[in-house]
RNA sequence: GCCCUCGUAGCUCAGUGGAUAGAGCGCCGGCCUCCGGAGCCGGGUGCGCAGGUUCGAGUCCUGCCGAGGGCGCCA
C-alpha cells in the first residue's frame, strides 16, 4: 500500500510536469480538506502566471477521479483534496488484510549499525543512559520492521586507565566481596571507593598505574580480574535491560576493549594518508572546518603524548570496523547532544581517511538532558544522580498504586504484570514523546496520568477496545470486510488509521520516535471521538456494527503495533 | 572570547516556507444517567527582541537578549 500522500503527489505530478517538469506539487495534510497541494503558488510565481488560474488548470488536468471526491482551488491558489469515500473504504479494507498495517518494507534497506546505551563497567546506570537506551531501542525496532539489517552495538566503557584503579580496588576488597557488591548493583559505591583510594593514597596510585600497564600488556592474571569486573557489571546491566524491556543482549556488547587491537591500524591508515600531524607531542588529525577559541584548527587526538590512545582513536576504529568489516551503510549514534562536535569531527576524519564508503552515512541521533521539575538536572531528593534501576522500580510501584486506586478490587498479584507494563511504558513514552533534541522535564504525576498524552492513556485506549471484543465474544482478528465510513467520526478515524505508514516513515526520516508518539496520540483521540458518537455493540444494524467492530479492531492493532515499535507493551486488560 | 543547540498559552509540549499557530494538563461554566469517563461543548490580547529575504516566516538569513552545552591529551 503506497502512502496516501505519495499517491496524491504522484497523480498531481503529471499535471505539474506539463507546466514545468519536476515542479513539486507540495502535498500536505490540510485543515480545510484531507490534503492540500501548495505547489501551484510557487510555480505560478516562477512561470509568471496567475496562481489561482494555474491551480484551476492543474486541478482540472490531474486525474484524481478514482481517489478524490472533490478537487477545489481555494484561497490564493491552494488545491484542496478531499478523498472519496469509496477510496477510503477500499484502502481500509486492504489495511485490515495487511499484517504490516500498510507499512511497506524499505525500498532500499541496508546494514545499519545502531550505537546506543553505552554504560560504563563498574559504574551505575543512571538517567543519562535512559534516553540513549530507549531511543536506540525504538529506532532498532522500527528499522528492523522496515527490513533493515540492524546491528545493535552496545559500546560499553570496559577499557582504559580507570581499570588500573578498579582492579586494584578489587584486589583490596577481595574478589568474593567485590563480586557481591557488584552483583547487588552497588556499582557507584565500588567506583567511589576505588576513586577515593586513588586520590588519597600515593602507593595505591602507583599500583593502579602499574596495573594499567599489566592490563595493556595482556598479563593473564590481570585480564582475569578485569573479566571478573566486566562480567559482574554486564550481569547487572542485563538486569536493568530486563526491567526496561529492551532488545539489547550480551551479544550486542562491543566495548572499547574490542577496538583496542584495532587502534594501531587506525594510526597506520591515517599516517599513510598523510593526515597525522604531531602537535605538542600527540598525534592528531585536524579535520577541516573545526577551530578552537583562537580560531586555530581543532585536533582530534588519536595518540596521546604518552603513546596511549585517546577516545577519538576508539571512535575512529569503530567507524572503520563498522563500515569495513560489518558493511554498514548507515551508522546511528544515539548519544547526548554535548558530544555533537566530537562526533562530527570523527565523521569528517573518517571520511577523509577513506573509511566511509561514498554512500555510507553516519548520523548523530542526539538528545537533550533529563531535567527535574525545577528545570535543573534530574536528581534524587538528596541531590544524587538517580540510579536507573531505582527509577524503574519506582515507576512500577507508582503504576501499581495508580491501578489499585482505579480498581480497588484488584489483587496485587494480578496487577504485577500490568503495573510493570504501565510503569515502564509511562517512563518510556514520556521520554520518547518529547522531541529528542530538547531537554525534557521528568514529572512522575504527568507521565503516569491516564488522561492526556501519556503511555497509560494509550495503553488504556487499547485495553478498552479489547474489552469491547471480550463483551462481544469475538476475536480481534475475526472481523473482516469493507467498512462504512459515512459518519464524520468514522471517516476521521479511518483516515487516522490509514496514516500509520506515513507516521512510521516520518519517524525514520527524522530519527524521532516522537513522531510516532504524536501519531498514536492523535489516533487514540480520533478513536475516542468515534467511540463517543458511534455506538459499536449497540449499533443500529448488523452491517454498521460489523463495520465499527472493524474500525475498533484496526485501531487496537495499530495501537499495539505502534507502541511495540516504541518498546512499550500494551496489555489487553488493565 | 569563539562555536553549537534551544527560547511558542499559567505549566509541559506539537507545529515538513503556506490559509484564522495547535494539543495535553490546570482553571471557570455548562452537558452526557452511553459499550470500563481515555468523556463532550464553550471560555486564551502566546511564537524572547529588532531588522532582512519571500507572493507568503514560528519555520530561512543577520544582529541583540536569555538558557544550556562544547572548546587538546576524560569518554
XYZ file of C-alpha atoms (C1' of nucleotides) in Angstrom:
649
model
C 0.000 0.000 0.000
C 1.526 3.314 -1.058
C 1.370 6.301 1.283
C -1.752 8.351 0.645
C 0.295 11.492 0.291
C 2.674 9.838 -2.107
C -0.207 8.578 -4.193
C -1.776 12.015 -4.472
C 1.577 13.563 -5.210
C 2.272 11.065 -7.956
C -1.080 11.780 -9.600
C -0.584 15.535 -9.391
C 2.986 15.291 -10.592
C 1.932 14.601 -14.165
C -0.167 17.751 -14.252
C 2.614 19.810 -12.690
C 5.146 18.371 -15.114
C 3.126 19.674 -18.037
C 3.653 23.207 -16.740
C 7.212 22.778 -15.554
C 8.903 19.390 -15.465
C 9.842 18.386 -11.934
C 7.758 21.015 -10.162
C 6.892 19.887 -6.630
C 3.128 19.570 -6.010
C 3.776 20.092 -2.253
C 1.019 17.878 -0.943
C 0.427 18.462 2.781
C -2.226 17.476 5.299
C -4.917 20.123 5.402
C -7.346 21.529 7.900
C -9.776 22.540 5.190
C -9.788 19.258 3.336
C -7.984 15.950 3.730
C -4.906 17.141 1.888
C -3.860 20.239 0.026
C -1.378 20.859 -2.762
C 0.523 24.123 -2.339
C 2.804 23.756 -5.320
C 0.780 25.889 -7.717
C 1.593 29.070 -5.804
C 5.336 28.938 -6.138
C 5.082 27.508 -9.632
C 2.853 30.365 -10.796
C 5.417 32.793 -9.498
C 8.195 31.075 -11.416
C 6.361 30.882 -14.738
C 4.700 34.285 -14.389
C 1.100 33.084 -14.300
C -1.891 33.902 -12.148
C -1.767 31.411 -9.238
C -5.488 30.716 -8.998
C -5.825 30.231 -12.697
C -2.851 27.915 -12.826
C -4.138 25.941 -9.831
C -7.504 25.532 -11.538
C -5.782 24.336 -14.690
C -3.717 21.772 -12.814
C -6.703 20.637 -10.759
C -8.675 20.018 -13.951
C -5.749 18.329 -15.638
C -4.834 15.890 -12.861
C -6.522 12.512 -12.950
C -7.784 12.054 -9.419
C -11.344 10.903 -10.073
C -10.882 7.476 -8.503
C -9.237 8.880 -5.368
C -10.854 12.220 -4.695
C -14.460 13.269 -4.430
C -13.507 16.938 -4.560
C -10.565 18.843 -6.007
C -11.040 22.530 -5.356
C -8.980 25.646 -5.796
C -9.076 27.796 -2.700
C -7.546 30.979 -1.340
C -4.611 32.365 -3.311
C -4.093 29.092 -5.193
C -4.213 26.073 -2.906
C -5.673 22.897 -4.341
C -7.802 21.231 -1.689
C -8.166 17.485 -1.988
C -10.967 15.511 -0.428
C -10.700 11.750 -0.562
C -13.613 9.796 -1.985
C -15.477 7.555 0.431
C -15.093 4.598 -1.913
C -11.340 5.101 -1.907
C -11.137 5.336 1.875
C -13.238 2.207 2.276
C -11.112 0.284 -0.195
C -7.869 1.328 1.459
C -9.206 0.465 4.875
C -10.277 -2.991 3.754
C -6.791 -3.517 2.364
C -5.302 -2.323 5.630
C -7.370 -4.833 7.562
C -5.982 -7.647 5.421
C -2.418 -6.427 5.732
C -0.330 -7.892 8.529
C 2.025 -4.917 8.122
C -0.807 -2.418 8.606
C 0.086 -0.563 5.445
C 3.763 -0.142 6.214
C 5.837 -1.309 3.278
C 9.372 -2.571 3.778
C 12.067 -0.097 2.807
C 12.759 0.036 -0.918
C 16.440 0.387 -0.175
C 17.312 -1.436 3.027
C 20.902 -1.723 4.155
C 23.002 -2.833 7.041
C 22.681 -0.289 9.806
C 24.734 -0.179 12.988
C 22.966 1.446 15.911
C 25.308 2.534 18.688
C 23.353 3.135 21.864
C 23.093 2.725 25.631
C 26.837 2.508 26.316
C 27.089 2.220 30.104
C 30.446 2.003 31.863
C 31.745 -1.052 33.651
C 31.743 -0.598 37.422
C 29.614 2.495 37.095
C 25.956 2.869 37.831
C 23.432 3.188 35.021
C 21.574 6.454 35.541
C 19.001 8.603 33.790
C 21.627 9.667 31.285
C 21.592 6.138 29.901
C 17.808 6.042 29.843
C 17.370 8.223 26.796
C 20.070 6.597 24.706
C 18.811 3.140 25.562
C 15.157 3.611 24.822
C 15.522 5.917 21.813
C 18.055 3.496 20.344
C 15.809 0.556 21.162
C 12.851 2.138 19.414
C 14.872 3.019 16.332
C 16.165 -0.551 16.146
C 12.629 -1.881 16.266
C 11.442 0.499 13.559
C 14.401 -0.211 11.277
C 14.025 -3.931 11.772
C 10.344 -3.724 10.868
C 11.262 -1.840 7.705
C 13.560 -4.657 6.666
C 16.951 -3.204 7.510
C 19.709 -5.468 8.693
C 20.049 -3.984 12.157
C 23.279 -4.470 14.076
C 22.863 -3.296 17.655
C 26.084 -2.208 19.288
C 26.378 -1.513 22.962
C 29.633 0.398 23.172
C 30.301 -0.149 26.863
C 33.199 1.507 28.651
C 35.267 -1.539 29.542
C 38.810 -0.338 28.900
C 41.195 2.438 29.763
C 43.147 3.903 32.645
C 40.349 3.741 35.253
C 40.674 -0.026 35.182
C 44.043 0.090 36.900
C 42.363 1.657 39.871
C 39.289 -0.554 39.701
C 41.290 -3.758 39.560
C 43.484 -2.697 42.474
C 40.393 -1.882 44.465
C 39.033 -5.298 43.574
C 42.212 -6.843 44.932
C 41.972 -4.804 48.143
C 38.330 -5.640 48.770
C 38.799 -9.276 47.904
C 37.255 -10.972 44.914
C 34.372 -12.540 46.783
C 33.296 -9.338 48.466
C 33.757 -7.341 45.266
C 31.611 -9.749 43.288
C 28.950 -9.475 45.951
C 28.975 -5.668 45.908
C 28.797 -5.537 42.155
C 26.145 -8.196 41.802
C 23.704 -6.343 44.048
C 24.197 -3.299 41.874
C 26.211 -1.224 44.276
C 28.418 -0.076 41.458
C 28.742 3.520 42.445
C 29.999 2.652 45.919
C 32.633 0.400 44.396
C 33.732 3.075 41.968
C 33.730 5.825 44.579
C 35.894 3.813 46.952
C 38.332 2.997 44.195
C 38.435 6.645 43.259
C 38.952 7.701 46.845
C 41.872 5.318 47.308
C 43.340 6.588 44.071
C 43.019 10.213 45.113
C 44.212 9.791 48.669
C 46.840 7.081 48.595
C 50.087 7.528 46.693
C 51.015 3.827 46.971
C 47.606 2.823 45.597
C 48.016 5.279 42.776
C 51.339 3.714 41.844
C 49.824 0.203 41.968
C 46.986 1.376 39.735
C 49.443 2.762 37.205
C 51.395 -0.466 37.116
C 48.147 -2.389 36.793
C 47.170 -0.403 33.721
C 50.460 -1.373 32.131
C 49.868 -5.023 33.024
C 46.373 -4.851 31.562
C 47.608 -3.281 28.352
C 50.361 -5.861 28.011
C 47.950 -8.741 28.407
C 49.023 -10.080 31.787
C 46.853 -13.133 32.305
C 46.053 -12.667 35.983
C 45.199 -9.025 35.410
C 42.961 -9.958 32.499
C 41.203 -12.496 34.702
C 40.415 -9.802 37.275
C 39.351 -7.446 34.511
C 36.986 -10.054 33.080
C 35.535 -10.534 36.524
C 34.737 -6.843 36.759
C 33.259 -6.753 33.294
C 31.178 -9.895 33.810
C 29.689 -8.621 37.055
C 28.783 -5.283 35.523
C 27.338 -6.841 32.390
C 25.203 -9.109 34.532
C 23.906 -6.056 36.302
C 23.262 -4.202 33.019
C 21.229 -7.184 31.852
C 19.046 -6.885 34.907
C 18.336 -3.262 34.132
C 17.725 -4.025 30.454
C 15.340 -6.749 31.561
C 13.358 -4.316 33.684
C 13.398 -1.827 30.861
C 12.310 -4.367 28.275
C 14.786 -3.511 25.543
C 16.287 -5.720 22.855
C 19.920 -5.478 23.981
C 21.645 -8.704 24.915
C 25.211 -9.697 25.758
C 25.769 -10.476 22.081
C 25.354 -6.794 21.307
C 28.208 -5.731 23.525
C 31.071 -4.326 21.534
C 33.016 -2.496 24.190
C 36.024 -0.281 23.950
C 38.271 -3.268 24.611
C 37.119 -4.798 21.354
C 38.682 -1.949 19.424
C 41.928 -1.947 21.358
C 43.711 -4.311 18.960
C 42.415 -2.301 16.024
C 43.906 1.009 17.120
C 47.368 0.636 15.575
C 45.734 0.167 12.166
C 43.925 3.459 12.639
C 47.247 5.195 13.146
C 48.782 3.374 10.168
C 45.908 4.294 7.881
C 45.902 7.923 8.917
C 49.674 8.154 8.588
C 49.522 6.588 5.125
C 47.024 9.206 4.048
C 49.292 11.912 5.423
C 46.612 13.046 7.846
C 48.507 12.536 11.070
C 50.188 15.606 12.495
C 52.351 15.718 15.593
C 51.272 18.523 17.883
C 52.523 19.084 21.414
C 53.745 15.528 21.465
C 50.425 13.987 20.426
C 49.458 12.535 17.063
C 46.432 14.387 15.798
C 44.103 14.699 12.864
C 42.864 18.195 12.087
C 39.573 17.773 10.246
C 38.650 20.737 8.113
C 36.157 23.227 9.428
C 36.767 22.890 13.158
C 38.524 25.595 15.122
C 39.216 26.324 18.758
C 38.813 29.513 20.755
C 41.695 31.187 18.982
C 40.497 30.291 15.530
C 43.132 27.624 15.218
C 42.423 24.162 13.796
C 40.925 21.807 16.372
C 42.670 18.487 16.836
C 41.265 15.025 17.151
C 43.827 13.379 19.386
C 44.482 9.903 18.108
C 47.553 9.024 20.103
C 48.439 10.873 23.267
C 51.883 12.175 24.076
C 52.346 9.218 26.464
C 51.656 6.969 23.461
C 48.339 5.823 24.882
C 45.312 6.076 22.639
C 42.639 8.694 23.149
C 38.920 8.051 22.875
C 38.947 9.544 19.400
C 41.097 6.623 18.288
C 38.481 4.178 19.550
C 35.664 6.052 17.869
C 37.593 6.139 14.602
C 38.380 2.445 14.859
C 34.692 1.794 15.402
C 33.713 3.619 12.218
C 36.428 1.809 10.309
C 35.193 -1.537 11.639
C 31.518 -0.852 11.140
C 31.835 0.174 7.529
C 34.785 -2.008 6.567
C 34.073 -5.286 8.338
C 30.350 -5.162 9.057
C 29.423 -3.414 5.817
C 27.233 -0.759 7.374
C 25.928 1.876 5.011
C 24.367 3.707 7.906
C 25.615 4.221 11.448
C 23.387 5.783 14.061
C 24.968 7.239 17.178
C 22.320 7.615 19.845
C 24.453 9.841 22.014
C 23.811 13.007 24.040
C 23.975 16.428 22.427
C 27.214 17.524 24.166
C 29.166 15.111 22.011
C 27.978 16.669 18.766
C 31.253 18.333 17.855
C 33.393 15.357 18.771
C 31.287 13.053 16.614
C 31.198 15.463 13.694
C 34.973 15.619 13.844
C 35.219 11.834 13.874
C 32.847 11.564 10.924
C 34.845 14.146 8.999
C 38.140 12.412 9.794
C 36.741 9.025 8.820
C 35.617 10.408 5.512
C 38.951 11.936 4.548
C 40.696 8.796 5.779
C 38.636 6.875 3.256
C 36.935 4.605 5.775
C 33.475 5.782 4.881
C 32.187 4.319 1.646
C 30.924 7.108 -0.620
C 27.315 6.162 0.014
C 27.803 5.477 3.729
C 26.308 7.824 6.276
C 26.977 8.406 9.936
C 24.236 10.186 11.854
C 24.366 11.627 15.331
C 20.945 10.964 16.818
C 21.464 13.440 19.622
C 19.254 14.114 22.581
C 18.909 16.581 25.422
C 19.079 16.145 29.157
C 16.508 14.895 31.617
C 15.516 17.699 33.983
C 13.661 17.715 37.277
C 10.501 19.752 37.762
C 12.816 22.525 38.988
C 14.321 22.563 35.473
C 17.705 21.551 36.794
C 19.424 18.267 36.027
C 17.233 15.445 37.281
C 18.468 14.255 40.671
C 17.120 12.479 43.694
C 15.899 14.419 46.718
C 19.306 14.003 48.271
C 20.927 15.557 45.238
C 22.478 12.387 43.876
C 22.157 11.078 40.358
C 19.226 8.719 40.104
C 20.007 5.050 39.526
C 18.116 3.778 36.530
C 17.179 0.600 38.368
C 15.625 2.586 41.231
C 13.820 4.832 38.827
C 12.207 1.880 37.074
C 11.250 0.251 40.368
C 9.591 3.452 41.459
C 7.757 3.705 38.139
C 6.311 0.219 38.569
C 5.426 0.919 42.177
C 3.656 4.147 41.282
C 1.832 2.470 38.407
C 0.696 -0.279 40.738
C -0.644 2.279 43.194
C -2.461 4.071 40.379
C -4.008 0.824 39.151
C -5.030 -0.170 42.665
C -6.664 3.227 43.044
C -8.674 2.792 39.857
C -9.787 -0.710 40.711
C -9.697 -1.297 44.471
C -10.990 -4.838 43.990
C -7.942 -5.973 42.049
C -5.333 -8.119 43.745
C -1.684 -7.233 43.822
C -0.509 -10.463 42.187
C -2.797 -9.988 39.220
C -1.674 -6.419 38.865
C 2.059 -7.084 38.824
C 2.475 -7.653 35.119
C 0.214 -4.789 34.118
C 1.855 -2.479 36.644
C 5.196 -3.250 35.077
C 3.934 -2.564 31.572
C 2.246 0.662 32.647
C 5.078 1.968 34.812
C 7.874 1.304 32.369
C 5.639 2.301 29.458
C 4.935 5.632 31.140
C 8.633 6.372 31.569
C 9.418 5.384 28.006
C 6.545 7.272 26.471
C 7.304 10.445 28.415
C 10.832 10.311 27.092
C 10.103 9.267 23.523
C 7.209 11.648 23.006
C 9.334 14.745 23.513
C 11.400 15.962 20.604
C 14.701 14.274 21.326
C 16.776 17.357 20.616
C 15.386 19.193 23.594
C 15.794 18.733 27.287
C 12.655 17.396 28.915
C 11.154 17.611 32.364
C 10.748 14.368 34.250
C 7.457 14.523 36.136
C 6.010 11.368 37.697
C 2.472 12.663 38.041
C 2.203 13.794 34.478
C 3.703 10.719 32.835
C 1.590 8.309 34.865
C -1.707 10.078 34.276
C -4.387 8.144 32.434
C -5.505 11.386 30.839
C -3.581 13.330 28.263
C -0.665 12.487 26.037
C 0.785 9.640 28.095
C 1.719 5.990 27.818
C -1.017 4.836 30.208
C -3.633 6.710 28.177
C -2.671 4.867 25.017
C -2.472 1.548 26.810
C -5.865 2.163 28.336
C -7.376 3.027 24.960
C -6.024 -0.264 23.668
C -7.331 -2.230 26.639
C -10.761 -0.647 26.317
C -11.029 -1.833 22.741
C -10.167 -5.346 23.817
C -12.897 -5.097 26.394
C -15.398 -4.392 23.616
C -14.383 -7.603 21.905
C -14.496 -9.580 25.124
C -18.011 -8.348 25.691
C -18.966 -9.237 22.136
C -17.358 -12.644 22.484
C -15.386 -12.130 19.320
C -11.717 -12.088 18.437
C -9.966 -9.079 17.038
C -8.802 -10.986 14.006
C -12.230 -12.326 13.100
C -13.533 -9.010 11.827
C -13.191 -8.575 8.082
C -14.876 -6.914 5.180
C -15.450 -3.442 3.831
C -16.284 -0.875 6.477
C -18.711 2.003 6.227
C -17.305 5.430 6.870
C -20.330 7.630 6.471
C -20.234 9.240 9.882
C -17.815 12.111 10.352
C -16.099 10.432 13.277
C -15.839 7.131 11.413
C -14.233 8.883 8.495
C -11.774 10.767 10.693
C -10.775 7.550 12.414
C -10.388 5.774 9.080
C -8.042 8.471 7.797
C -6.044 8.340 11.007
C -5.641 4.575 10.627
C -4.501 4.985 7.036
C -1.830 7.407 8.224
C 0.163 4.810 10.146
C 2.600 4.108 7.319
C 3.388 7.774 6.948
C 3.981 8.128 10.686
C 6.493 5.289 10.624
C 8.096 6.794 7.552
C 8.313 10.134 9.280
C 9.892 8.559 12.345
C 12.703 7.016 10.379
C 13.365 10.121 8.301
C 13.773 12.287 11.352
C 15.128 9.550 13.628
C 12.498 10.748 16.055
C 10.176 8.328 17.803
C 8.295 11.418 18.974
C 6.671 11.480 15.543
C 5.232 8.052 16.151
C 4.078 9.088 19.628
C 2.305 12.101 18.205
C 0.586 9.934 15.643
C -0.570 7.347 18.184
C -1.987 10.016 20.461
C -3.876 11.569 17.552
C -5.176 8.118 16.621
C -6.356 7.461 20.170
C -8.046 10.859 20.220
C -9.794 10.123 16.925
C -10.914 6.821 18.365
C -12.296 8.472 21.483
C -14.399 10.838 19.433
C -15.609 7.930 17.310
C -16.388 5.835 20.341
C -18.247 8.720 21.926
C -20.551 9.322 18.984
C -20.817 5.930 17.310
C -22.322 3.056 19.271
C -20.468 -0.129 18.415
C -22.122 -3.088 20.104
C -25.446 -1.267 20.125
C -25.220 -0.102 16.551
C -28.488 0.301 14.657
C -27.918 -2.575 12.260
C -25.595 -5.589 11.872
C -23.645 -4.077 8.989
C -22.869 -0.923 10.914
C -21.934 -2.981 13.928
C -19.548 -5.130 11.931
C -18.049 -2.085 10.266
C -17.462 -0.389 13.604
C -16.019 -3.550 15.056
C -13.563 -3.476 12.171
C -12.582 0.100 12.955
C -12.106 -0.893 16.598
C -10.023 -3.916 15.698
C -7.803 -1.912 13.382
C -7.313 0.787 15.983
C -6.286 -1.793 18.573
C -3.883 -3.417 16.136
C -2.257 -0.131 15.154
C -2.002 0.981 18.770
C -0.434 -2.269 19.847
C 1.937 -2.327 16.928
C 2.889 1.308 17.227
C 3.506 1.028 20.942
C 5.526 -2.088 20.142
C 7.781 -0.052 17.874
C 8.312 2.260 20.829
C 9.215 -0.728 23.004
C 6.017 -0.383 25.034
C 3.765 -3.362 25.695
C 0.004 -2.989 25.505
C -1.882 -5.228 27.965
C -5.327 -6.436 26.884
C -6.765 -5.686 30.295
C -5.748 -3.149 32.874
C 36.417 35.105 23.765
C 34.850 31.643 19.716
C 31.459 27.754 18.172
C 26.865 24.703 18.677
C 21.786 23.949 20.393
C 17.425 25.935 22.325
C 13.667 30.440 23.640
C 5.861 29.019 21.098
C -0.515 29.719 26.126
C -0.047 29.840 33.525
C 2.674 24.688 33.124
C 4.512 20.536 29.763
C 4.974 20.301 24.696
C 3.340 19.893 18.831
C 3.963 22.698 14.639
C 7.953 19.027 6.889
C 8.137 28.151 3.800
C 1.641 28.213 3.170
C -4.726 29.888 4.671
C -7.514 32.025 11.282
C -0.267 28.926 15.213
C -2.362 23.705 17.777
C -2.582 19.613 21.808
C -2.407 17.903 26.879
C -2.516 19.484 31.987
C -4.531 23.222 35.229
C -8.564 26.864 35.815
C -14.018 28.625 35.035
C -19.046 27.453 33.200
C -22.348 24.033 31.026
C -23.699 18.788 29.108
C -23.938 13.416 28.975
C -27.503 8.869 33.896
C -23.960 5.628 26.885
C -20.460 -0.360 25.268
C -14.916 0.180 31.787
C -15.403 8.682 31.784
C -9.421 7.652 27.883
C -15.915 11.645 28.402
C -18.478 16.019 25.322
C -19.272 21.579 24.399
C -17.782 26.640 25.474
C -14.057 30.062 27.651
C -6.955 32.417 25.532
C -4.702 40.308 23.669
C 1.199 33.101 23.243
C 5.868 32.391 18.544
C 12.344 36.370 23.508
C 13.592 41.438 20.834
C 14.869 44.122 16.202
C 15.816 44.007 11.165
C 16.037 41.275 6.384
C 14.773 37.503 2.257
C 9.857 35.844 0.161
C 3.557 36.437 -3.100
C 3.685 34.228 1.977
C 8.189 33.479 8.019
C 7.034 30.242 14.423
C 9.860 27.925 10.341
C 15.199 30.750 6.228
C 19.335 34.929 6.984
C 21.755 38.884 10.262
C 22.248 41.335 14.949
C 20.864 41.599 20.092
C 18.922 39.477 24.848
C 18.295 34.972 27.798
C 19.245 29.486 28.993
C 22.204 25.173 28.315
C 26.423 22.817 26.180
C 31.318 22.431 23.732
C 36.271 24.459 23.022
C 43.895 19.236 23.142
C 45.853 14.528 25.709
C 38.466 12.094 30.416
C 34.568 9.190 27.429
